[in-house]
Amino acid sequence: MSLEREPEPSSPPTAPSLPMDAAPIHAPAIINFVAASEPVAQEGPPSPIRQYLSARGNGGLADRTFAAAMLVCALSIFAIVLFILTILIARSKLSLAQFGFGFFLRSAWDPVSGDFGALPFIFGTLTTSLLALAMAVPLALGVAIFLAELCPARLRAPISFLTELLAAIPSVVYGLWAVFVLVPIMRDQLGPLLVKYLGWTGFFGGYNFGVGMLTASIILAIMILPIISSITRDIMLAVPVSQREAVLALGATRWEMIRTGVLRNARIGIVGAVILGLGRALGETMAVTMVIGNHPEISKSLFAPGYTLASVIANEFTEATGDMYLSALIEIGLALFLVTIVVNAIARALVWAVTRGAPARSI
Amino acid sequence: MVAVGASAQNITAAGATFPYPIYNKWFTEYNQLHPNVKINYQSIGSGGGIKQTTEGTVDFGASDMPMKDQQLAEAKVKVMHLPTVLGAVVPVYNIPGVSKELNFSGDVIADIYLGKITKWNDPRLVKDNPGANLPAHDILPVYRSDGSGTTFIFTDFLSKVNPEWKSKVGSDTSVKWPAGIGAKGNEGVAGMVRQSPYSFGYVELIYALQNKMAYGTVKNSAGKFLLGSPEGVTAAAAAAAKTMPADYRVSITNASGAASYPISSFTYLLIPLKFADPAKGVAVKDFLTWMLDHGEREATEMDYAPLPAQVQAMERRTIATIK
């Protein structure tokens, strides 16, 4: 028995002979990268990368050229911003001289008498954008959390695809949809409901024609939802799985794991996504113009028509004839530029204040 | 046909969007007759047209409203105004349950946009529309949010018939609207009015005709309520032709005559008095003559109101002076 069985222990090594045969082919190559000083002559010709690197000559020159080229690319951002700012200021000289800084605080907009001010437009831009953020951010976070953490694999592809499709729809299509679908809903169903239950806040007074600040905010919220949610999802997926496993191993529930393990690690990226969404909301022109009512007034009621900085430029630039009128419109552009910078700066400052020296701890 | 010149002429022009369809047709037809003359027209708006022409960026321009004295004085390239066709503005509205054609006087329209008439059953509206069964509902006034010649003609008319409008608002391509909401373009106003019950707006006559929209009548200076039509517009121009100034810069809103539709206006080509390139001047002159000989006849089929005969005769003399 024992003699007959003796060959058996030696036979298993022969069974997995295939992987063992394959290994030697790769082994020398790996050794080459790890220990570069080893001679390679016996191994055959050097790797293509090695051949390329030794053929191209001085490495230092290539490095410096590359660094300089990238620096030029980075500086071009500064150049573009400065160029835009210079042109905006140069072209709005007339109205800057006439109205001074007060331009940003005046409510007049009368092309006939040449009296201009940006306040109603700044108010409309900020109100609609911030309201849109208030509506879109919770929804977008929900979409992103579901897609990144909870979604069955079968559903993930279709939902992601639809989210990205929403982001690709041109804004004029959103505008048309808003005019034909959202405005009547606002006027006949949603509006009366808001008056009934939230009328006491004073934000839903006056006559509701279906167009106005609230309708514009809703369409903006729908437009920025896909941007915020798809970026947030990508950021959440970039959080290492080990973070999730560690938190779960400490006994966290699913929600606690998402909150402390994922959202907390991804928060800076999420704020970045929100800022991108805000950027689109501030500059959005076409869809807003179609439903906001285009009336430069500052009203407490969200049903009232309003006007945004981007809309007034789009509406009036082509037929603006007087020099002062043109100059005022360009200063509106300057106002939009400054509003964007200030809002972004505030958002960055907020992130800095919240995340400064705060390592992982429960939120 | 006289040959215009041996060498190929590429002429650039820019300006008003309202006459673009017929200009495009004219320029294309003229090019088929004269393959060496190609006129490239960009419909960038009257404001841009005035700017580019007076700065010499394009060879000639087009505008829905005449240039102001100051603009003419400051122009680097001195231009003349040549009326080509006429446009008009008509009132549109949407009142559920009212299918009858409504009558509006200019004074009432001005007060609607001033926010002084806020209900459809206002006594002054009821007086002009006996038996129309107007509801006690808020009026939603809709105006053009984009700067446009349509708004200029409309507010020019309102300024003539309502003193308060003249002092408080005035007339321009965009004005400070006391009440209402703005919508972009004729299609925006028409869409908003169609969508919103109890709304009131104004659109170009051609837009209303081509989209088969119902519109209301407007009271003219003779006290007659007239439905906008190319004939009524040409009649208004003919009435104004008797007192036409030599530079054609005249407002024909609220023109005299029982057949004159009151919210009418010329649209103009802005032609340099002297072309830097004489060959281009010759080509443009020939085109303008062709336009009066043949082009005007095509206006009616495209729903534009053609120039009255008196104005055409006057223009032939003006065209002869182009250098």
Coordinates of N, CA and C in Angstrom, one line a residue, chain A residues 64-276:
Chain A
R64 N 11.9 70.4 -18.3 CA 11.7 71.8 -18.2 C 10.7 72.3 -19.2
T65 N 10.8 71.8 -20.4 CA 9.9 72.2 -21.5 C 8.5 71.9 -21.1
F66 N 8.3 70.7 -20.6 CA 7.0 70.2 -20.2 C 6.4 71.1 -19.1
A67 N 7.3 71.4 -18.1 CA 6.8 72.2 -17.0 C 6.4 73.6 -17.4
A68 N 7.2 74.1 -18.4 CA 6.9 75.5 -18.9 C 5.6 75.5 -19.6
A69 N 5.4 74.5 -20.5 CA 4.2 74.4 -21.3 C 2.9 74.3 -20.3
M70 N 3.0 73.5 -19.3 CA 1.9 73.4 -18.4 C 1.7 74.7 -17.6
L71 N 2.8 75.4 -17.3 CA 2.6 76.7 -16.6 C 1.9 77.7 -17.5
V72 N 2.2 77.7 -18.8 CA 1.5 78.6 -19.7 C 0.0 78.3 -19.8
C73 N -0.3 77.0 -19.8 CA -1.7 76.6 -19.8 C -2.4 77.1 -18.5
A74 N -1.8 77.0 -17.4 CA -2.4 77.4 -16.1 C -2.5 78.9 -16.1
L75 N -1.5 79.6 -16.6 CA -1.5 81.1 -16.6 C -2.6 81.6 -17.5
S76 N -2.9 80.8 -18.6 CA -3.9 81.3 -19.5 C -5.3 81.6 -18.8
I77 N -5.5 80.8 -17.7 CA -6.8 81.1 -17.0 C -6.8 82.5 -16.4
F78 N -5.6 82.8 -15.8 CA -5.5 84.2 -15.3 C -5.7 85.2 -16.4
A79 N -5.0 84.9 -17.5 CA -5.1 85.9 -18.6 C -6.5 86.1 -19.1
I80 N -7.2 85.0 -19.2 CA -8.6 85.1 -19.7 C -9.5 85.9 -18.8
V81 N -9.4 85.6 -17.5 CA -10.2 86.3 -16.5 C -9.8 87.8 -16.5
L82 N -8.6 88.1 -16.5 CA -8.1 89.5 -16.5 C -8.6 90.2 -17.8
F83 N -8.5 89.5 -18.9 CA -8.9 90.0 -20.2 C -10.4 90.4 -20.2
I84 N -11.2 89.4 -19.7 CA -12.7 89.7 -19.6 C -13.0 90.9 -18.7
L85 N -12.3 90.9 -17.5 CA -12.6 92.0 -16.6 C -12.2 93.3 -17.2
T86 N -11.0 93.3 -17.9 CA -10.6 94.6 -18.5 C -11.6 95.1 -19.5
I87 N -12.0 94.2 -20.4 CA -12.9 94.6 -21.4 C -14.3 95.0 -20.8
L88 N -14.7 94.3 -19.8 CA -16.0 94.7 -19.2 C -15.9 96.1 -18.6
I89 N -14.8 96.4 -17.9 CA -14.7 97.7 -17.3 C -14.5 98.8 -18.4
A90 N -13.6 98.5 -19.4 CA -13.4 99.5 -20.4 C -14.7 99.8 -21.2
R91 N -15.5 98.8 -21.5 CA -16.7 99.0 -22.3 C -17.8 99.7 -21.5
S92 N -17.7 99.6 -20.1 CA -18.8 100.1 -19.3 C -18.4 101.5 -18.7
K93 N -17.3 102.1 -19.3 CA -16.8 103.3 -18.7 C -17.9 104.4 -18.6
L94 N -18.7 104.5 -19.6 CA -19.7 105.6 -19.6 C -20.6 105.5 -18.4
S95 N -21.2 104.3 -18.2 CA -22.1 104.2 -17.1 C -21.4 104.1 -15.8
L96 N -20.2 103.6 -15.8 CA -19.4 103.7 -14.5 C -19.2 105.1 -14.1
A97 N -18.9 106.0 -15.1 CA -18.7 107.4 -14.8 C -19.9 108.1 -14.4
Q98 N -21.1 107.7 -15.0 CA -22.3 108.4 -14.7 C -22.9 108.0 -13.4
F99 N -22.9 106.7 -13.1 CA -23.6 106.2 -11.9 C -22.6 105.8 -10.8
G100 N -21.4 105.5 -11.1 CA -20.4 105.1 -10.1 C -20.8 103.8 -9.5
F101 N -20.3 103.6 -8.3 CA -20.6 102.3 -7.6 C -22.1 102.1 -7.3
G102 N -22.8 103.3 -7.2 CA -24.2 103.3 -7.0 C -25.0 102.5 -8.0
F103 N -24.4 102.2 -9.2 CA -25.1 101.5 -10.2 C -25.6 100.2 -9.7
F104 N -24.8 99.5 -8.8 CA -25.2 98.2 -8.3 C -26.3 98.3 -7.2
L105 N -26.6 99.5 -6.8 CA -27.6 99.6 -5.7 C -28.8 100.4 -6.1
R106 N -28.9 100.7 -7.4 CA -30.0 101.5 -7.9 C -31.1 100.6 -8.6
S107 N -32.3 101.0 -8.5 CA -33.4 100.1 -9.0 C -33.9 100.6 -10.4
A108 N -33.4 101.7 -10.9 CA -34.0 102.2 -12.1 C -33.5 101.4 -13.3
W109 N -34.4 101.3 -14.3 CA -34.0 100.7 -15.6 C -34.9 101.3 -16.6
D110 N -34.5 102.4 -17.2 CA -35.3 103.1 -18.1 C -34.5 103.6 -19.3
P111 N -34.5 102.7 -20.4 CA -33.7 103.0 -21.6 C -34.1 104.4 -22.2
V112 N -35.4 104.8 -22.1 CA -35.8 106.0 -22.7 C -35.1 107.2 -22.2
S113 N -35.1 107.3 -20.8 CA -34.5 108.5 -20.2 C -33.0 108.2 -19.8
G114 N -32.5 107.0 -20.1 CA -31.1 106.7 -19.8 C -30.8 106.6 -18.4
D115 N -31.7 106.1 -17.6 CA -31.5 105.9 -16.1 C -31.3 104.4 -15.8
F116 N -30.2 104.0 -15.3 CA -29.9 102.6 -15.2 C -29.4 102.2 -13.8
G117 N -29.8 101.0 -13.4 CA -29.3 100.5 -12.1 C -29.4 99.0 -12.1
A118 N -28.6 98.2 -11.4 CA -28.6 96.8 -11.5 C -29.3 96.0 -10.4
L119 N -29.7 96.8 -9.3 CA -30.2 96.1 -8.2 C -31.3 95.0 -8.4
P120 N -32.4 95.4 -9.2 CA -33.4 94.3 -9.4 C -32.9 93.1 -10.0
F121 N -31.9 93.3 -10.9 CA -31.4 92.1 -11.6 C -30.5 91.3 -10.7
I122 N -29.7 91.9 -9.9 CA -28.9 91.2 -8.9 C -29.8 90.4 -7.9
F123 N -30.9 91.1 -7.5 CA -31.8 90.5 -6.6 C -32.4 89.2 -7.3
G124 N -32.9 89.4 -8.5 CA -33.5 88.3 -9.2 C -32.5 87.1 -9.4
T125 N -31.3 87.4 -9.8 CA -30.3 86.4 -10.0 C -30.0 85.6 -8.7
L126 N -29.8 86.3 -7.6 CA -29.4 85.7 -6.4 C -30.6 84.9 -5.9
T127 N -31.8 85.5 -5.9 CA -33.0 84.8 -5.3 C -33.3 83.5 -6.1
T128 N -33.3 83.6 -7.4 CA -33.7 82.4 -8.2 C -32.6 81.3 -8.0
S129 N -31.3 81.7 -8.0 CA -30.2 80.7 -7.9 C -30.2 80.0 -6.5
L130 N -30.4 80.9 -5.5 CA -30.3 80.3 -4.1 C -31.5 79.4 -3.9
L131 N -32.7 79.8 -4.3 CA -33.9 79.0 -4.2 C -33.7 77.7 -4.9
A132 N -33.2 77.8 -6.1 CA -32.9 76.6 -6.9 C -32.0 75.6 -6.2
L133 N -30.9 76.2 -5.6 CA -30.0 75.4 -4.8 C -30.7 74.7 -3.7
A134 N -31.6 75.5 -2.9 CA -32.3 74.9 -1.8 C -33.1 73.7 -2.2
M135 N -33.7 73.8 -3.4 CA -34.5 72.7 -3.9 C -33.7 71.5 -4.4
A136 N -32.6 71.9 -5.2 CA -31.9 70.9 -5.9 C -30.9 70.1 -5.1
V137 N -30.3 70.7 -4.1 CA -29.2 70.0 -3.4 C -29.7 68.8 -2.6
P138 N -30.7 68.9 -1.8 CA -31.2 67.7 -1.1 C -31.6 66.6 -2.0
L139 N -32.3 67.0 -3.1 CA -32.7 66.0 -4.1 C -31.5 65.3 -4.7
A140 N -30.5 66.2 -5.1 CA -29.3 65.7 -5.8 C -28.5 64.8 -4.9
L141 N -28.4 65.1 -3.6 CA -27.7 64.3 -2.7 C -28.4 62.9 -2.5
G142 N -29.7 63.0 -2.5 CA -30.4 61.7 -2.4 C -30.2 60.8 -3.6
V143 N -30.2 61.4 -4.8 CA -30.0 60.7 -6.0 C -28.6 60.0 -5.9
A144 N -27.6 60.9 -5.5 CA -26.2 60.4 -5.5 C -26.0 59.3 -4.5
I145 N -26.6 59.5 -3.3 CA -26.4 58.5 -2.3 C -27.0 57.1 -2.7
F146 N -28.2 57.3 -3.3 CA -28.8 56.0 -3.8 C -28.0 55.3 -4.9
L147 N -27.5 56.1 -5.8 CA -26.8 55.5 -6.9 C -25.4 55.0 -6.4
A148 N -24.8 55.6 -5.5 CA -23.4 55.2 -5.1 C -23.5 54.1 -4.1
E149 N -24.5 54.1 -3.2 CA -24.5 53.2 -2.1 C -25.5 52.1 -2.0
L150 N -26.7 52.5 -2.5 CA -27.9 51.6 -2.2 C -28.4 50.9 -3.5
C151 N -28.1 51.4 -4.6 CA -28.8 51.0 -5.8 C -28.4 49.6 -6.2
P152 N -29.4 48.8 -6.6 CA -29.1 47.5 -7.1 C -28.4 47.7 -8.5
A153 N -27.4 46.8 -8.8 CA -26.6 47.0 -10.0 C -27.4 47.1 -11.2
R154 N -28.6 46.4 -11.3 CA -29.4 46.5 -12.4 C -30.0 47.9 -12.7
L155 N -30.3 48.6 -11.7 CA -30.9 49.9 -11.8 C -29.9 51.0 -12.0
R156 N -28.6 50.8 -11.7 CA -27.7 51.8 -11.6 C -27.4 52.4 -13.0
A157 N -27.2 51.6 -14.0 CA -26.9 52.1 -15.3 C -28.1 52.9 -15.9
P158 N -29.3 52.5 -15.9 CA -30.4 53.3 -16.4 C -30.5 54.6 -15.7
I159 N -30.4 54.6 -14.3 CA -30.6 55.9 -13.6 C -29.5 56.9 -13.9
S160 N -28.2 56.3 -13.9 CA -27.1 57.2 -14.3 C -27.2 57.8 -15.6
F161 N -27.7 56.9 -16.6 CA -27.8 57.4 -17.9 C -28.8 58.5 -18.0
L162 N -30.0 58.3 -17.3 CA -31.0 59.4 -17.4 C -30.5 60.7 -16.8
T163 N -29.8 60.5 -15.7 CA -29.3 61.7 -15.0 C -28.4 62.5 -16.0
E164 N -27.5 61.8 -16.6 CA -26.6 62.5 -17.6 C -27.3 63.0 -18.8
L165 N -28.4 62.3 -19.2 CA -29.2 62.8 -20.3 C -29.9 64.2 -19.9
L166 N -30.4 64.3 -18.7 CA -30.9 65.5 -18.2 C -29.9 66.7 -18.3
A167 N -28.7 66.3 -18.0 CA -27.7 67.4 -18.0 C -27.4 67.8 -19.5
A168 N -27.7 67.0 -20.4 CA -27.3 67.3 -21.8 C -28.4 68.0 -22.6
I169 N -29.6 68.1 -22.0 CA -30.7 68.8 -22.7 C -30.5 70.3 -22.7
P170 N -30.6 70.9 -23.9 CA -30.3 72.3 -24.1 C -31.4 73.1 -23.2
S171 N -30.9 74.3 -22.8 CA -31.8 75.0 -21.8 C -33.0 75.5 -22.5
V172 N -33.0 75.8 -23.8 CA -34.2 76.3 -24.5 C -35.3 75.2 -24.4
V173 N -34.9 73.9 -24.4 CA -35.9 72.9 -24.3 C -36.5 72.9 -22.9
Y174 N -35.7 73.0 -21.9 CA -36.2 73.2 -20.6 C -37.2 74.4 -20.5
G175 N -36.8 75.5 -21.2 CA -37.7 76.6 -21.2 C -39.0 76.4 -21.8
L176 N -39.0 75.7 -22.9 CA -40.2 75.4 -23.6 C -41.1 74.5 -22.7
W177 N -40.5 73.5 -22.2 CA -41.2 72.6 -21.3 C -41.8 73.4 -20.1
A178 N -41.0 74.3 -19.6 CA -41.6 75.1 -18.5 C -42.8 75.9 -18.9
V179 N -42.7 76.5 -20.1 CA -43.8 77.4 -20.6 C -45.0 76.5 -20.7
F180 N -44.9 75.3 -21.3 CA -46.1 74.6 -21.7 C -46.6 73.7 -20.5
V181 N -45.7 73.3 -19.6 CA -46.1 72.3 -18.6 C -46.1 73.0 -17.2
L182 N -44.9 73.5 -16.9 CA -44.7 74.0 -15.5 C -45.6 75.2 -15.2
V183 N -45.6 76.2 -16.2 CA -46.4 77.4 -15.9 C -47.9 77.1 -15.6
P184 N -48.6 76.3 -16.5 CA -50.0 76.0 -16.1 C -50.1 75.2 -14.8
I185 N -49.2 74.3 -14.4 CA -49.2 73.6 -13.2 C -49.1 74.6 -12.0
M186 N -48.1 75.5 -12.2 CA -47.9 76.6 -11.2 C -49.1 77.4 -11.0
R187 N -49.8 77.8 -12.1 CA -50.9 78.7 -12.1 C -52.1 78.0 -11.5
D188 N -52.4 76.8 -11.9 CA -53.7 76.1 -11.6 C -53.6 75.2 -10.4
Q189 N -52.5 74.5 -10.1 CA -52.4 73.5 -9.0 C -51.5 73.9 -7.9
L190 N -50.2 74.0 -8.2 CA -49.2 74.3 -7.2 C -49.4 75.6 -6.5
G191 N -49.6 76.7 -7.3 CA -49.8 78.0 -6.8 C -50.9 78.1 -5.7
P192 N -52.1 77.7 -6.1 CA -53.2 77.8 -5.1 C -52.9 77.0 -3.8
L193 N -52.2 75.8 -4.0 CA -51.8 75.0 -2.8 C -50.9 75.8 -1.9
L194 N -49.9 76.4 -2.5 CA -48.9 77.2 -1.7 C -49.6 78.4 -1.0
V195 N -50.5 79.0 -1.7 CA -51.2 80.1 -1.1 C -52.0 79.6 0.2
K196 N -52.6 78.4 0.0 CA -53.5 77.9 1.0 C -52.6 77.5 2.3
Y197 N -51.5 76.8 2.1 CA -50.8 76.3 3.2 C -49.6 77.2 3.7
L198 N -49.0 78.0 2.7 CA -47.9 78.8 3.1 C -48.1 80.3 2.9
G199 N -49.4 80.6 2.6 CA -49.7 82.0 2.4 C -49.3 82.9 3.5
W200 N -49.4 82.4 4.8 CA -49.1 83.2 6.0 C -47.6 83.7 6.0
T201 N -46.7 83.0 5.2 CA -45.3 83.5 5.2 C -45.2 84.8 4.5
G202 N -46.2 85.2 3.7 CA -46.1 86.4 2.9 C -45.3 86.3 1.7
F203 N -44.7 85.1 1.4 CA -43.9 84.9 0.2 C -44.8 84.6 -1.0
F204 N -46.1 84.3 -0.8 CA -46.9 83.9 -1.9 C -48.1 84.8 -2.1
G205 N -47.8 86.1 -2.0 CA -48.9 87.1 -2.1 C -49.1 87.5 -3.6
G206 N -50.1 88.4 -3.8 CA -50.3 88.9 -5.1 C -50.9 87.9 -6.1
Y207 N -51.1 88.4 -7.3 CA -51.8 87.5 -8.3 C -50.8 86.5 -8.9
N208 N -51.2 85.3 -9.0 CA -50.3 84.2 -9.5 C -50.7 83.9 -11.0
F209 N -49.8 84.4 -11.9 CA -50.1 84.2 -13.3 C -49.3 82.9 -13.8
G210 N -48.6 82.3 -12.9 CA -47.9 81.1 -13.4 C -46.4 81.4 -13.7
V211 N -46.1 82.6 -14.2 CA -44.7 82.9 -14.5 C -44.2 83.8 -13.3
G212 N -43.0 83.7 -13.0 CA -42.4 84.5 -12.0 C -41.2 83.9 -11.4
M213 N -40.7 84.4 -10.2 CA -39.5 84.0 -9.6 C -39.5 82.5 -9.2
L214 N -40.7 82.1 -8.7 CA -40.7 80.7 -8.2 C -40.6 79.7 -9.3
T215 N -41.4 80.0 -10.4 CA -41.3 79.1 -11.6 C -39.9 79.0 -12.1
A216 N -39.2 80.2 -12.2 CA -37.9 80.2 -12.7 C -36.9 79.4 -11.8
S217 N -37.2 79.5 -10.5 CA -36.3 78.8 -9.5 C -36.5 77.3 -9.7
I218 N -37.8 76.8 -9.9 CA -38.0 75.4 -10.1 C -37.3 74.9 -11.3
I219 N -37.4 75.6 -12.4 CA -36.8 75.1 -13.6 C -35.3 75.1 -13.5
L220 N -34.8 76.1 -12.8 CA -33.3 76.1 -12.5 C -32.9 74.9 -11.7
A221 N -33.7 74.6 -10.7 CA -33.4 73.4 -9.8 C -33.4 72.2 -10.6
I222 N -34.3 72.0 -11.5 CA -34.3 70.8 -12.4 C -33.1 70.8 -13.2
M223 N -32.7 72.0 -13.7 CA -31.5 72.0 -14.6 C -30.2 71.7 -13.9
I224 N -30.1 72.1 -12.6 CA -28.8 71.9 -11.9 C -28.7 70.6 -11.2
L225 N -29.9 70.0 -11.1 CA -29.9 68.7 -10.4 C -29.0 67.6 -10.9
P226 N -29.0 67.4 -12.3 CA -28.1 66.4 -12.8 C -26.6 66.7 -12.6
I227 N -26.2 67.9 -12.7 CA -24.8 68.3 -12.5 C -24.4 67.9 -11.1
I228 N -25.2 68.4 -10.1 CA -24.8 68.2 -8.7 C -24.8 66.7 -8.4
S229 N -25.8 66.0 -8.9 CA -26.0 64.6 -8.5 C -24.9 63.7 -9.2
S230 N -24.6 64.0 -10.4 CA -23.7 63.1 -11.1 C -22.2 63.3 -10.6
I231 N -21.9 64.6 -10.3 CA -20.5 64.8 -9.7 C -20.4 64.2 -8.3
T232 N -21.5 64.4 -7.5 CA -21.5 63.9 -6.2 C -21.4 62.4 -6.1
R233 N -22.1 61.8 -7.1 CA -22.0 60.3 -7.2 C -20.6 59.8 -7.5
D234 N -19.9 60.5 -8.4 CA -18.6 60.1 -8.8 C -17.6 60.3 -7.6
I235 N -17.8 61.4 -6.9 CA -16.9 61.7 -5.7 C -17.2 60.6 -4.7
M236 N -18.4 60.2 -4.4 CA -18.7 59.2 -3.4 C -18.1 57.9 -3.8
L237 N -18.1 57.6 -5.1 CA -17.6 56.3 -5.6 C -16.1 56.3 -5.4
A238 N -15.5 57.5 -5.4 CA -14.0 57.6 -5.3 C -13.5 57.3 -3.8
V239 N -14.5 57.4 -2.9 CA -14.1 57.1 -1.5 C -13.7 55.6 -1.4
P240 N -12.5 55.3 -0.8 CA -12.1 53.9 -0.8 C -13.1 53.0 0.0
V241 N -13.2 51.8 -0.5 CA -14.1 50.8 0.1 C -13.7 50.5 1.6
S242 N -12.4 50.6 1.8 CA -11.9 50.3 3.1 C -12.5 51.2 4.2
Q243 N -12.8 52.5 3.8 CA -13.4 53.4 4.7 C -14.8 52.9 5.2
R244 N -15.6 52.4 4.2 CA -16.9 51.9 4.4 C -16.8 50.7 5.3
E245 N -15.9 49.8 5.0 CA -15.7 48.5 5.7 C -15.3 48.8 7.2
A246 N -14.4 49.8 7.3 CA -14.0 50.1 8.7 C -15.1 50.6 9.5
V247 N -15.9 51.5 9.0 CA -17.0 52.0 9.8 C -18.0 50.9 10.1
L248 N -18.3 50.1 9.1 CA -19.3 49.0 9.3 C -18.7 48.1 10.4
A249 N -17.4 47.8 10.3 CA -16.8 46.9 11.3 C -16.9 47.4 12.7
L250 N -17.0 48.8 12.8 CA -17.2 49.3 14.2 C -18.6 49.3 14.7
G251 N -19.5 48.7 13.8 CA -20.9 48.5 14.2 C -21.9 49.6 13.8
A252 N -21.5 50.3 12.7 CA -22.4 51.4 12.2 C -23.5 50.8 11.4
T253 N -24.7 51.5 11.4 CA -25.8 51.1 10.5 C -25.4 51.6 9.1
R254 N -26.2 51.3 8.1 CA -25.9 51.7 6.8 C -25.9 53.2 6.7
W255 N -26.9 53.9 7.2 CA -26.9 55.4 7.2 C -25.7 56.0 7.9
E256 N -25.3 55.4 9.1 CA -24.2 55.9 9.8 C -22.9 55.7 9.0
M257 N -22.8 54.6 8.3 CA -21.7 54.3 7.4 C -21.6 55.4 6.3
I258 N -22.7 55.7 5.7 CA -22.7 56.6 4.6 C -22.4 58.0 5.1
R259 N -22.9 58.3 6.3 CA -22.7 59.7 6.8 C -21.2 59.9 7.3
T260 N -20.7 58.9 8.1 CA -19.4 59.2 8.6 C -18.3 58.6 7.7
G261 N -18.6 57.5 7.0 CA -17.6 57.0 6.2 C -17.4 57.6 4.8
V262 N -18.6 58.0 4.2 CA -18.6 58.4 2.8 C -18.8 59.9 2.7
L263 N -19.9 60.4 3.2 CA -20.2 61.8 3.0 C -19.2 62.7 3.6
R264 N -18.7 62.3 4.8 CA -17.7 63.1 5.5 C -16.4 63.2 4.7
N265 N -16.0 62.1 4.1 CA -14.8 62.1 3.3 C -15.0 62.9 2.0
A266 N -16.2 62.9 1.5 CA -16.4 63.4 0.2 C -16.9 64.9 0.3
R267 N -17.0 65.5 1.5 CA -17.7 66.7 1.6 C -17.1 67.9 0.8
I268 N -15.8 67.9 0.7 CA -15.2 69.0 -0.1 C -15.6 68.9 -1.6
G269 N -15.5 67.7 -2.1 CA -15.9 67.5 -3.4 C -17.4 67.8 -3.6
I270 N -18.2 67.4 -2.7 CA -19.7 67.7 -2.8 C -19.9 69.2 -2.8
V271 N -19.2 70.0 -2.0 CA -19.4 71.4 -2.0 C -18.9 71.9 -3.4
G272 N -17.9 71.3 -4.0 CA -17.5 71.7 -5.3 C -18.6 71.5 -6.3
A273 N -19.3 70.3 -6.2 CA -20.4 70.0 -7.1 C -21.5 71.0 -7.0
V274 N -21.8 71.4 -5.7 CA -22.8 72.4 -5.5 C -22.4 73.8 -6.1
I275 N -21.1 74.1 -6.0 CA -20.7 75.4 -6.5 C -20.8 75.4 -8.0
L276 N -20.5 74.2 -8.7 CA -20.7 74.1 -10.1 C -22.1 74.3 -10.5

